[in-house]
Coordinates of C-alpha atoms and ligand atoms in Angstrom, one line a residue:
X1 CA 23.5 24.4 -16.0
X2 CA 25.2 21.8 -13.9
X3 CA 23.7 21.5 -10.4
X4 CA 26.5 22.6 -8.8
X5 CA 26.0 25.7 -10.6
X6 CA 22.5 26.3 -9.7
X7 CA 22.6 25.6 -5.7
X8 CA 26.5 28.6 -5.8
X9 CA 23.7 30.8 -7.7
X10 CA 20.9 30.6 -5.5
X11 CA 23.0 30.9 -2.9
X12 CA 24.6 33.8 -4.2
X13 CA 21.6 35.8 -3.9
X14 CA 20.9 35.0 -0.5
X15 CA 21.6 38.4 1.2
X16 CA 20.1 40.1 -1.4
X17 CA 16.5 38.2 -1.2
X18 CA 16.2 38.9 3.0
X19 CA 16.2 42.5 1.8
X20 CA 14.0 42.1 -1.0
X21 CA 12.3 39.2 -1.3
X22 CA 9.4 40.3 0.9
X23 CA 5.9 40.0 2.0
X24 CA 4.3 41.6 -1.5
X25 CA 7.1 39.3 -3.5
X26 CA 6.6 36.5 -1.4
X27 CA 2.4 36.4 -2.1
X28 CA 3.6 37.3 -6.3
X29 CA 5.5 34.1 -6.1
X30 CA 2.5 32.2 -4.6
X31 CA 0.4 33.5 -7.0
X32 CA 2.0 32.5 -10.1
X33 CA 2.3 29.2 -9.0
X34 CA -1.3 29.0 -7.6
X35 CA -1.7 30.3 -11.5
X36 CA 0.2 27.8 -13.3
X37 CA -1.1 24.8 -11.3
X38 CA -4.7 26.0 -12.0
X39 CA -3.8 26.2 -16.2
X40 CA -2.6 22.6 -16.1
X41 CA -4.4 20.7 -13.7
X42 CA -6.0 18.8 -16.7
X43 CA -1.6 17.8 -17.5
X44 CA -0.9 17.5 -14.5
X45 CA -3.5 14.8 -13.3
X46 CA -2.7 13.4 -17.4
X47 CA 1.1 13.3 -15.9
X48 CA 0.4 11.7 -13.2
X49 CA -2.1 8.5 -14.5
X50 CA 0.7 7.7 -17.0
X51 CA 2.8 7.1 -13.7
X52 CA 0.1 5.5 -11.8
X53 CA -2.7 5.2 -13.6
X54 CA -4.7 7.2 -11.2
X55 CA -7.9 8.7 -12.2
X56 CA -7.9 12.6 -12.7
X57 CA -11.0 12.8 -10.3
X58 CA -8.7 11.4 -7.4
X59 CA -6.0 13.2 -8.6
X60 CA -7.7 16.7 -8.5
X61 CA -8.9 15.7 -5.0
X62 CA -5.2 14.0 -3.6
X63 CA -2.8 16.3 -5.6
X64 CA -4.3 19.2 -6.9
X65 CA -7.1 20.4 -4.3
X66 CA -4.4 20.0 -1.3
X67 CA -1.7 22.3 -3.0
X68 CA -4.4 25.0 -4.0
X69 CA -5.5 24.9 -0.1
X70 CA -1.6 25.3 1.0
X71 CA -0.7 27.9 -1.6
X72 CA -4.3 29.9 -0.2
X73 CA -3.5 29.7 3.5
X74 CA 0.0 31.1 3.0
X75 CA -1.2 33.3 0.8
X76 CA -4.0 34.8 3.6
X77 CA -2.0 34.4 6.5
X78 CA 1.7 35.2 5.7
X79 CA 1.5 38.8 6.7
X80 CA 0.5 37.2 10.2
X81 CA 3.3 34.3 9.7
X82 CA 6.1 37.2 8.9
X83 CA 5.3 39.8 11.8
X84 CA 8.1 39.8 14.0
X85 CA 6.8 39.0 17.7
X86 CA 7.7 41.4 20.6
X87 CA 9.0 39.4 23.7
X88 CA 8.7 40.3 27.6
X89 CA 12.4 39.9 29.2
X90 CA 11.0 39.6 32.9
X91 CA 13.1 42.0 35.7
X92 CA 16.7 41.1 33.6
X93 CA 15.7 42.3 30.5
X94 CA 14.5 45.7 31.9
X95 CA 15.6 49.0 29.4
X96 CA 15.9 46.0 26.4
X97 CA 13.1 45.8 23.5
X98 CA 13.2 41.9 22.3
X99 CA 11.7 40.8 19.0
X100 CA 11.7 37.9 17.5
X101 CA 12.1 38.1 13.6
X102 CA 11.5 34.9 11.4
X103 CA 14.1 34.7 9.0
X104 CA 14.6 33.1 5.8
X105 CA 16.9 29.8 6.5
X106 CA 18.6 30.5 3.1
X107 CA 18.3 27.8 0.1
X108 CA 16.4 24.9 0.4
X109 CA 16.6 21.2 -0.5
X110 CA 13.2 19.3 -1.3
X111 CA 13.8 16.0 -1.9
X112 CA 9.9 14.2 -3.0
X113 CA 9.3 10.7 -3.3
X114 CA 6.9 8.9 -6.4
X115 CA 3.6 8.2 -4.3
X116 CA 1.5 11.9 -4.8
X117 CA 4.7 12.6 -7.1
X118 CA 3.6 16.2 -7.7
X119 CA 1.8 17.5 -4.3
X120 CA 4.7 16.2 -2.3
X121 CA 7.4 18.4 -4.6
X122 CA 5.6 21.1 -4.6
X123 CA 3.6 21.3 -1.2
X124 CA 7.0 21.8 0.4
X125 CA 8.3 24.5 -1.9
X126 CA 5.3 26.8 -0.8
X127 CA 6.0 26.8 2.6
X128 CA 9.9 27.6 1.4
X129 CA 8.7 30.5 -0.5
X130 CA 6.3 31.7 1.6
X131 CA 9.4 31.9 3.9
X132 CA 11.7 33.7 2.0
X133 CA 14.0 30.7 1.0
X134 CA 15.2 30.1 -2.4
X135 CA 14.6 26.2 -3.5
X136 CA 16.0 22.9 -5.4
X137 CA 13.3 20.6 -6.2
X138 CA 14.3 16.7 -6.9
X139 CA 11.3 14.9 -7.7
X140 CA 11.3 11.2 -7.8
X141 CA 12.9 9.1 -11.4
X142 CA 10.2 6.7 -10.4
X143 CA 7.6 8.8 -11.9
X144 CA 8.8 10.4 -14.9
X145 CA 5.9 11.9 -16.4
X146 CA 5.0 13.7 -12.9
X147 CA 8.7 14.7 -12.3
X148 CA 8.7 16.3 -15.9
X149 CA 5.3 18.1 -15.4
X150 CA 7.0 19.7 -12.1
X151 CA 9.9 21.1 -13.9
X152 CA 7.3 22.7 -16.4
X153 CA 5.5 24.0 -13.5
X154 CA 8.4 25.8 -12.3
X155 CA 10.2 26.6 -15.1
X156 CA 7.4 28.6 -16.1
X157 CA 6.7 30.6 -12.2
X158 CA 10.1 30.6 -11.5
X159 CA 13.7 32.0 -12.1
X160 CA 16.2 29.1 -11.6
X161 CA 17.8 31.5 -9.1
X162 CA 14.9 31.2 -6.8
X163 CA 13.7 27.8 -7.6
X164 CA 14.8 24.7 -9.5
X165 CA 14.0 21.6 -10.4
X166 CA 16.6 18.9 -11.0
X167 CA 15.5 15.5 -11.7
X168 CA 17.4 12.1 -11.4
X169 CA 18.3 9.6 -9.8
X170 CA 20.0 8.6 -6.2
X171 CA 23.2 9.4 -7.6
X172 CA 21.8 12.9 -8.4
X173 CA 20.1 13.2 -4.7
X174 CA 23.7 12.0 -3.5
X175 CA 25.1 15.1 -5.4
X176 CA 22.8 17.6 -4.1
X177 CA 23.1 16.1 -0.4
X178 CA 26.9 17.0 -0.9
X179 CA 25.8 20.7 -1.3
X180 CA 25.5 23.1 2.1
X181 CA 22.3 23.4 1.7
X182 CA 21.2 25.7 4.5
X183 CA 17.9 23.3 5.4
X184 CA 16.9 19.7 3.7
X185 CA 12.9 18.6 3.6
X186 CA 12.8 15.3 2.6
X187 CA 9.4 12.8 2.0
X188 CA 10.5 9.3 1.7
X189 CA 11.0 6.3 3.6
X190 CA 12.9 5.7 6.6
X191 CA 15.7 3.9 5.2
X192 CA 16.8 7.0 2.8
X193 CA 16.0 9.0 5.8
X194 CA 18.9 8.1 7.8
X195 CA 20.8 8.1 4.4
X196 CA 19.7 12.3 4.1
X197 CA 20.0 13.0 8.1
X198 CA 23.9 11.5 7.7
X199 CA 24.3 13.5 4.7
X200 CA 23.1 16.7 7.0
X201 CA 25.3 15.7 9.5
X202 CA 28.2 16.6 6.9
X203 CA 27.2 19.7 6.2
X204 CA 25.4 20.9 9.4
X205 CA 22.2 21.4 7.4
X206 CA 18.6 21.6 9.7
X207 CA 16.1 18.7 8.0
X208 CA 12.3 18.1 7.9
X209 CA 11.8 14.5 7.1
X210 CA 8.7 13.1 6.7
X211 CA 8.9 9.5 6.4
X212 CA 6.7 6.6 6.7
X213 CA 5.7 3.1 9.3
X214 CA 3.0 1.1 9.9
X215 CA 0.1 2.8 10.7
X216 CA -2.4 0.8 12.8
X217 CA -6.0 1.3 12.7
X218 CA -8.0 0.2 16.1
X219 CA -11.5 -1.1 15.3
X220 CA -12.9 -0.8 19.0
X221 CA -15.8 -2.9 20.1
X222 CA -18.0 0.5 20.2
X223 CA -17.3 1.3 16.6
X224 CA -20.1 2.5 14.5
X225 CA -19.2 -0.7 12.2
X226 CA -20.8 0.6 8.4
X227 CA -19.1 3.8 9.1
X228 CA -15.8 2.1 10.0
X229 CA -15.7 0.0 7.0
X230 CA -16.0 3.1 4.8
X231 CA -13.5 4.8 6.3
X232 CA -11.2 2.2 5.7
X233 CA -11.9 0.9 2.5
X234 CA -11.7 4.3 1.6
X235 CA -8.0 5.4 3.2
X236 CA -6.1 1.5 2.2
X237 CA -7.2 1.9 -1.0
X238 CA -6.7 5.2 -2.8
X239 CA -3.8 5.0 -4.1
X240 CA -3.5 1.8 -4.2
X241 CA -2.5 1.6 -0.6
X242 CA 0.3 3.9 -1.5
X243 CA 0.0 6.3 1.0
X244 CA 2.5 7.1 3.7
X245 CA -0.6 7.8 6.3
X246 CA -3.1 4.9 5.0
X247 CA -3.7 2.4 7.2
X248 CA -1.3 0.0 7.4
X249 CA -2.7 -3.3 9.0
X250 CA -6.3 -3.7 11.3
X251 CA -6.3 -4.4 14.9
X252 CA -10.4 -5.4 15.5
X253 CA -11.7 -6.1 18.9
X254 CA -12.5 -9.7 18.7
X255 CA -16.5 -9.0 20.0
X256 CA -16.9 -7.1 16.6
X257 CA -14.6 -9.0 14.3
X258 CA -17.0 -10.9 12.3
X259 CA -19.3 -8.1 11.1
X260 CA -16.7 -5.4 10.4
X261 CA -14.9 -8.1 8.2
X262 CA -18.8 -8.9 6.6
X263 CA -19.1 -4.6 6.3
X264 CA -15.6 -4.0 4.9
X265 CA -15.7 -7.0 2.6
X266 CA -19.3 -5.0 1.3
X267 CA -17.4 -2.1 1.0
X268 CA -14.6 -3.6 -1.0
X269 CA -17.1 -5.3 -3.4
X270 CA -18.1 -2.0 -4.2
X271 CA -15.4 -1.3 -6.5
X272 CA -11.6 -1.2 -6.5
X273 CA -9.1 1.2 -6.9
X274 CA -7.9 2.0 -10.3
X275 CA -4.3 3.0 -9.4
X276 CA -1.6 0.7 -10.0
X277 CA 1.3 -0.3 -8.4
X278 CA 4.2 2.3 -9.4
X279 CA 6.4 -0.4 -10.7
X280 CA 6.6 -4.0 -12.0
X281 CA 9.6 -4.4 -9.0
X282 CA 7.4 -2.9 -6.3
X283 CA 4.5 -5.4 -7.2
X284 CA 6.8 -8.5 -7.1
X285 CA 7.3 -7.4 -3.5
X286 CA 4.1 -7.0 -3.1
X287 CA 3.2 -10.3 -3.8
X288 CA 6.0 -12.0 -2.2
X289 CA 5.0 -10.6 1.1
X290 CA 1.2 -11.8 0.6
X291 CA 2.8 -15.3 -0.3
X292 CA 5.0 -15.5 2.7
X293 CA 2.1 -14.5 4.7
X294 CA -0.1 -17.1 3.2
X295 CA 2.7 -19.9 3.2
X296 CA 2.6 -19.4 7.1
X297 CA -1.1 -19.4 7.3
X298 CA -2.9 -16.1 6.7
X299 CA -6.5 -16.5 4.8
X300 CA -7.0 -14.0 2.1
X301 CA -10.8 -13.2 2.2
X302 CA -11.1 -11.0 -1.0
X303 CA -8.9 -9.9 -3.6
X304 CA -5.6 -11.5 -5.0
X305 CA -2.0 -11.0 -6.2
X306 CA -3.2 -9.7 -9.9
X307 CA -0.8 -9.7 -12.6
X308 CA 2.0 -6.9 -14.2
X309 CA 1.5 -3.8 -12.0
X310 CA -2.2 -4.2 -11.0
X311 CA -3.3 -5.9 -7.3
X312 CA -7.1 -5.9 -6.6
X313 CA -6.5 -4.9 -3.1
X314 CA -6.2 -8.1 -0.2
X315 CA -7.5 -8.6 3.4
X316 CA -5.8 -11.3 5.0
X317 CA -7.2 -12.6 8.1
X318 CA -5.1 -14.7 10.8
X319 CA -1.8 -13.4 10.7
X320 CA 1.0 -15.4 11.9
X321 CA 3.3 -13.4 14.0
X322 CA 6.6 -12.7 12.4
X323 CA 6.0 -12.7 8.8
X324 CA 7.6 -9.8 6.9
X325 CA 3.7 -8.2 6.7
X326 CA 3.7 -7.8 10.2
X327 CA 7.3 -6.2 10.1
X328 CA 7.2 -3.9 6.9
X329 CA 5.6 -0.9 5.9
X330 CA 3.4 -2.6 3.1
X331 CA 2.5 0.6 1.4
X332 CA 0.1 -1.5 -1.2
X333 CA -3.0 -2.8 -1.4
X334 CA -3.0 -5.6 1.1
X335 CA -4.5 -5.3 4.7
X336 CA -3.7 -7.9 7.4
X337 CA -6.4 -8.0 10.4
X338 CA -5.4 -8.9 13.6
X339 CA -7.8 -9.6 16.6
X340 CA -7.5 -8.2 20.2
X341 CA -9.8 -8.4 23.5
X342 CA -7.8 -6.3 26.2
X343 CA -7.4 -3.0 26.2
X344 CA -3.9 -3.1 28.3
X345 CA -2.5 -5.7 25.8
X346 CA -3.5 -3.7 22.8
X347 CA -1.5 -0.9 24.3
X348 CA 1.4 -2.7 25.3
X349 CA 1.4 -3.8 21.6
X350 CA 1.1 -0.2 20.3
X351 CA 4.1 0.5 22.9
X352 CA 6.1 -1.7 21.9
X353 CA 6.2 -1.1 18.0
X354 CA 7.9 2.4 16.5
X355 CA 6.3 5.4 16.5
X356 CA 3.7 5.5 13.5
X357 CA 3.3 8.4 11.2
X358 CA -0.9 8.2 11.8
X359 CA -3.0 5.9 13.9
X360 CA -6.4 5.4 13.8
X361 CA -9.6 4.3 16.0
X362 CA -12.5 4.1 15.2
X363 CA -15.1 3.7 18.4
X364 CA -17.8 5.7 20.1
X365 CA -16.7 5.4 23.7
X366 CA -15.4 8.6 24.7
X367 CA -13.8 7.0 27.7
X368 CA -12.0 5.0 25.5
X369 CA -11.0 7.7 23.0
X370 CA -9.7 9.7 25.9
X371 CA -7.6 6.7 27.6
X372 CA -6.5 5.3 24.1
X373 CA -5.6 9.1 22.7
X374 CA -3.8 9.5 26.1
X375 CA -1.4 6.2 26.0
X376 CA -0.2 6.2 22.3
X377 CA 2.4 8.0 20.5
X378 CA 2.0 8.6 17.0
X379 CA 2.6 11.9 14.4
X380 CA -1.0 12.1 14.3
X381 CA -4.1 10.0 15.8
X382 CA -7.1 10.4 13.4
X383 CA -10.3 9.1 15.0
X384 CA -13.5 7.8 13.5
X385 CA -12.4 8.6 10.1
X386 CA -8.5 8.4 7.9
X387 CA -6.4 10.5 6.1
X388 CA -8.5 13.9 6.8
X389 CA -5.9 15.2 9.2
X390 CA -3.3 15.3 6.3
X391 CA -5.1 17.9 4.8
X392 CA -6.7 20.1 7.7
X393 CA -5.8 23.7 7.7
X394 CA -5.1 23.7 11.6
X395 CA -3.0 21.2 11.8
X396 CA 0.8 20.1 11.4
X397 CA 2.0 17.4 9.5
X398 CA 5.0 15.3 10.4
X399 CA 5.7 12.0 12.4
X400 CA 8.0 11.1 15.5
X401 CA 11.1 8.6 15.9
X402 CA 10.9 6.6 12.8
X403 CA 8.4 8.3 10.8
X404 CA 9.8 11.4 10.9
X405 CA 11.2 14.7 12.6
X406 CA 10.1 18.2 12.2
X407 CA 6.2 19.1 11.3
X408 CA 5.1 20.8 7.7
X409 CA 1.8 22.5 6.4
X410 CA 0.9 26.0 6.9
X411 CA 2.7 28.0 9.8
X412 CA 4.2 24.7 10.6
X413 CA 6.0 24.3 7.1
X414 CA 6.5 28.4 7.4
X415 CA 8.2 27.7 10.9
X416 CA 10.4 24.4 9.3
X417 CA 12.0 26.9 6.4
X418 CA 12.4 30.1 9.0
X419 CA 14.9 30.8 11.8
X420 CA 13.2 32.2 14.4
X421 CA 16.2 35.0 15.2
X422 CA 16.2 36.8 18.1
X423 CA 17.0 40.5 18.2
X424 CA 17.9 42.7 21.8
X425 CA 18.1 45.9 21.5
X426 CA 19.5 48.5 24.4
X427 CA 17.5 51.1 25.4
X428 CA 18.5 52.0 28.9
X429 CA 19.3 48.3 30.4
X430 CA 21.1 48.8 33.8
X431 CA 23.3 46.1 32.8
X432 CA 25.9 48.5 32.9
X433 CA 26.0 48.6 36.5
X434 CA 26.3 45.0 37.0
X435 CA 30.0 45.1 35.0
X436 CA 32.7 44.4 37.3
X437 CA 34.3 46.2 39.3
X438 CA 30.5 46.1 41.1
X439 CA 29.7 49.1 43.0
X440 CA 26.9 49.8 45.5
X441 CA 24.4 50.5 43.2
X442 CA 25.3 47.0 40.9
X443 CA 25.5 45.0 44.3
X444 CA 21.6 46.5 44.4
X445 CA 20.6 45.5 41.0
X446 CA 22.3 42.0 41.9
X447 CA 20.8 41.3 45.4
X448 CA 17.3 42.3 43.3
X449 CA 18.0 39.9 40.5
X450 CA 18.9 37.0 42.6
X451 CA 15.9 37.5 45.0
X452 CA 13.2 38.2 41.7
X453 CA 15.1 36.3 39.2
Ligands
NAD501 P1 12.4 6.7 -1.1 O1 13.0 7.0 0.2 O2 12.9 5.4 -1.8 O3 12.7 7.9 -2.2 C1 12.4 9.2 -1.9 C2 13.4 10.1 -2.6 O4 14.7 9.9 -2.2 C3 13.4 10.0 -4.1 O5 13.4 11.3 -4.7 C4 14.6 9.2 -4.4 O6 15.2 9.5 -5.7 C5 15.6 9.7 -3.3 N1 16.5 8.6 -2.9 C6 16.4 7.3 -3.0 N2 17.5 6.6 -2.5 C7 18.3 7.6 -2.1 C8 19.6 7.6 -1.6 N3 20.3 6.5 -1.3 N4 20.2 8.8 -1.3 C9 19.5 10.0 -1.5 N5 18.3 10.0 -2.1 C10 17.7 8.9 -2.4 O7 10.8 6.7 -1.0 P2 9.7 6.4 -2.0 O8 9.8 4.9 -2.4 O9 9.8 7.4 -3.1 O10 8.4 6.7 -1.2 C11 7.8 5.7 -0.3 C12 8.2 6.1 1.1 O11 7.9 7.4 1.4 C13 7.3 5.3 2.1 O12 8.1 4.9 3.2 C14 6.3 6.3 2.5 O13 5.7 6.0 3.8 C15 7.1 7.5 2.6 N6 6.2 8.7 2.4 C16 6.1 9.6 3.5 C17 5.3 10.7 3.4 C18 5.2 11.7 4.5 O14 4.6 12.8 4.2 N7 5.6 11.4 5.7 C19 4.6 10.9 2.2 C20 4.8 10.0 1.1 C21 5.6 8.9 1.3

């Protein structure tokens, strides 16, 4: 079937799943994907090490583990999600009963990008189901094996007619951003954001898109410094550093600078990733950015450009202002530190860079949690630890400006696929008696109105 086809015949059935495609349907639909996944989690994380050569352990724990926790929240709460929530008018909406119903968008575009290649395209698609919207998956070409293993997954849940999965290229992402798709969630980087948000503008479509930046990560001079280093070492290098939320470059008070570089040099010796960068092109960036850097003076205190598609992963100390590094999302296994002493300029440099997806800090001062947590912008602000607050159940996941519009996970992602419709119904509103021509008792009603509001 040519895509074309598939996005006229989910659409097609659109009026006929708000009727039917309700909260026992809904939780089936969960459930056989929740099924499938758990059958092939040993392919899947298979799948996804031919891509990246990412150990099934980590894979279980990044991929697998955070879709199974998605698919059992919507699964437990929807009910709650679903319930259509009664609304007080105030004096003006007296004789009225309001409700607010939430209500399927329609058919949805998921557009995933190549780094968690399988809980990215899927993660998405159970917040559309949960909300009643039928679904086009596109994983990304860059990772074949993974993109193959989610059209298994869902050919075998799913009718095409309630979700697909096309793979392909740009050209095929251009095609299915020509379609009027009733809502577009897309996971990629800024660049191909704007290129999906014009794309919307064409067709009117609402979008989710969850993008990337450079995610800074404050060492503060009362960090609990082994901790610190774990914590880091940790969220820059699984993956590879490909990870929209890892941390992106350091920014170390100078008082502690010396042994949190000693600790998180410890920590690195400890081991290094096993996943590789996703393509030979990708790496060649890699390294060009990590020779610029060093051509203008940076010191690379462990690790090195490696060879093919593997980096053992790079701290680089003395940055020079205004090399690519400092400008790019590197997304990769290289991690510039940069010293700071005051407080009000490391804020004023926060300020004045785009709104990252995550930052971190790491410090014990609670004054300075509260005064730092206060100033910043950023999607999220994880402190004394990384990554965690991708994956907690209370808590939305999305970014702001340049990384990203719109939040996802649980009755976030249930809120990004549903229109939140309002329905009024009369009952006895003495409306009627403010229709023109206004007699006595409407010049009443009026005089109360403007006086009460
Ligand atoms: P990408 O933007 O290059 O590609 C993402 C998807 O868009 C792919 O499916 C690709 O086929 C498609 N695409 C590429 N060019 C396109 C075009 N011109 N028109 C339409 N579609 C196009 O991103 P990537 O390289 O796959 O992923 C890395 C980026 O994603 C990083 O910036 C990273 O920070 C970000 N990211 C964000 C999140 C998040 O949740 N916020 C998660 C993972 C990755």
């Amino acid at each position: 079937m040519q895509l074309e086809q598939v996005f006229e015949r989910q659409k097609a059935g659109v009026a006929e799943r708000r009727l039917r495609f309700g909260l026992p349907e809904r939780r089936a639909a969960l459930a056989r994907l929740e099924a499938v996944i758990r059958a092939r989690q040993g392919e899947i994380c298979d799948a996804i090490a031919q891509d990246l050569g990412r150990p099934a352990g980590e894979s279980l724990l990044v991929e697998v583990l955070p879709l199974m926790q998605e698919i059992g929240q919507a699964r437990r709460q929807l009910r709650r999600w679903m319930r259509p929530r009664r609304v007080w008018g105030g004096l003006a909406g007296l004789g009225t009963r309001a409700r607010l119903v939430p209500q399927a968008k329609g058919v949805a575009l998921i557009v995933a990008p190549w780094n968690y290649p399988v809980s990215l395209a899927l993660g998405p698609l159970v917040s559309a189901l949960a909300a009643g919207c039928a679904a086009v998956v596109k994983p990304s070409e860059l990772a074949p094996a993974s993109a193959a293993m989610v059209s298994r997954i869902v050919a075998e849940a799913f009718d095409p007619d309630l979700v697909a999965v096309v793979e392909g290229d740009r050209d095929v992402a251009t095609r299915l951003l020509a379609l009027p798709f009733d809502h577009i969630f897309f996971t990629g980087s800024p660049e191909v954001g704007k290129v999906v948000m014009a794309a919307a503008a064409r067709t009117l479509a609402s979008v989710t898109l969850e993008l990337g930046g450079k995610s800074p990560c404050i060492i503060g001079p009362g960090a609990d410094l082994a901790a610190a280093a774990r914590w880091v070492a940790f969220g820059k290098r699984i993956n590879a550093g490909q990870t929209c939320i890892a941390p992106d470059h350091l920014l170390v008070h100078e008082a502690v600078a010396a042994p949190f570089l000693a600790a998180l040099q410890a920590e690195y010796a400890r081991g290094d990733s096993a996943t590789r960068i996703i393509t030979p092109r990708h790496a060649g960036r890699l390294r060009a950015l990590l020779a610029e850097a060093e051509a203008m003076g940076a010191r690379r205190i462990t690790g090195g450009p490696g060879e093919g598609c593997a980096m053992p992963a790079v701290i680089l100390e003395g940055m020079p202002e205004g090399s690519a590094l400092t400008r790019e999302e590197i997304f990769g296994p290289i991690l510039p530190v940069v010293t700071w002493a005051g407080e009000a300029a490391l804020l004023e440099r926060l300020g004045a860079a785009d709104v990252p997806l995550s930052l971190y800090l790491f410090e014990r001062d609670r004054a300075r949690i509260d005064r730092i947590c206060r100033a910043v912008a950023a999607g999220a602000v994880g402190v004394n630890l990384t990554l965690l607050q991708f994956s907690h159940a209370g808590l939305p996941f999305g970014g702001k400006g340049r990384s990203g519009q719109g939040q996802a996970h649980g009755a976030w992602g249930f809120a990004a696929f549903s229109h939140l419709m309002p329905v009024l119904e009369n009952r006895f509103s003495p409306a009627r008696l403010l229709m023109p021509p206004l007699g006595a008792k409407g010049r009443r009603l009026l005089d109360l109105l403007l006086k009460w509001g």
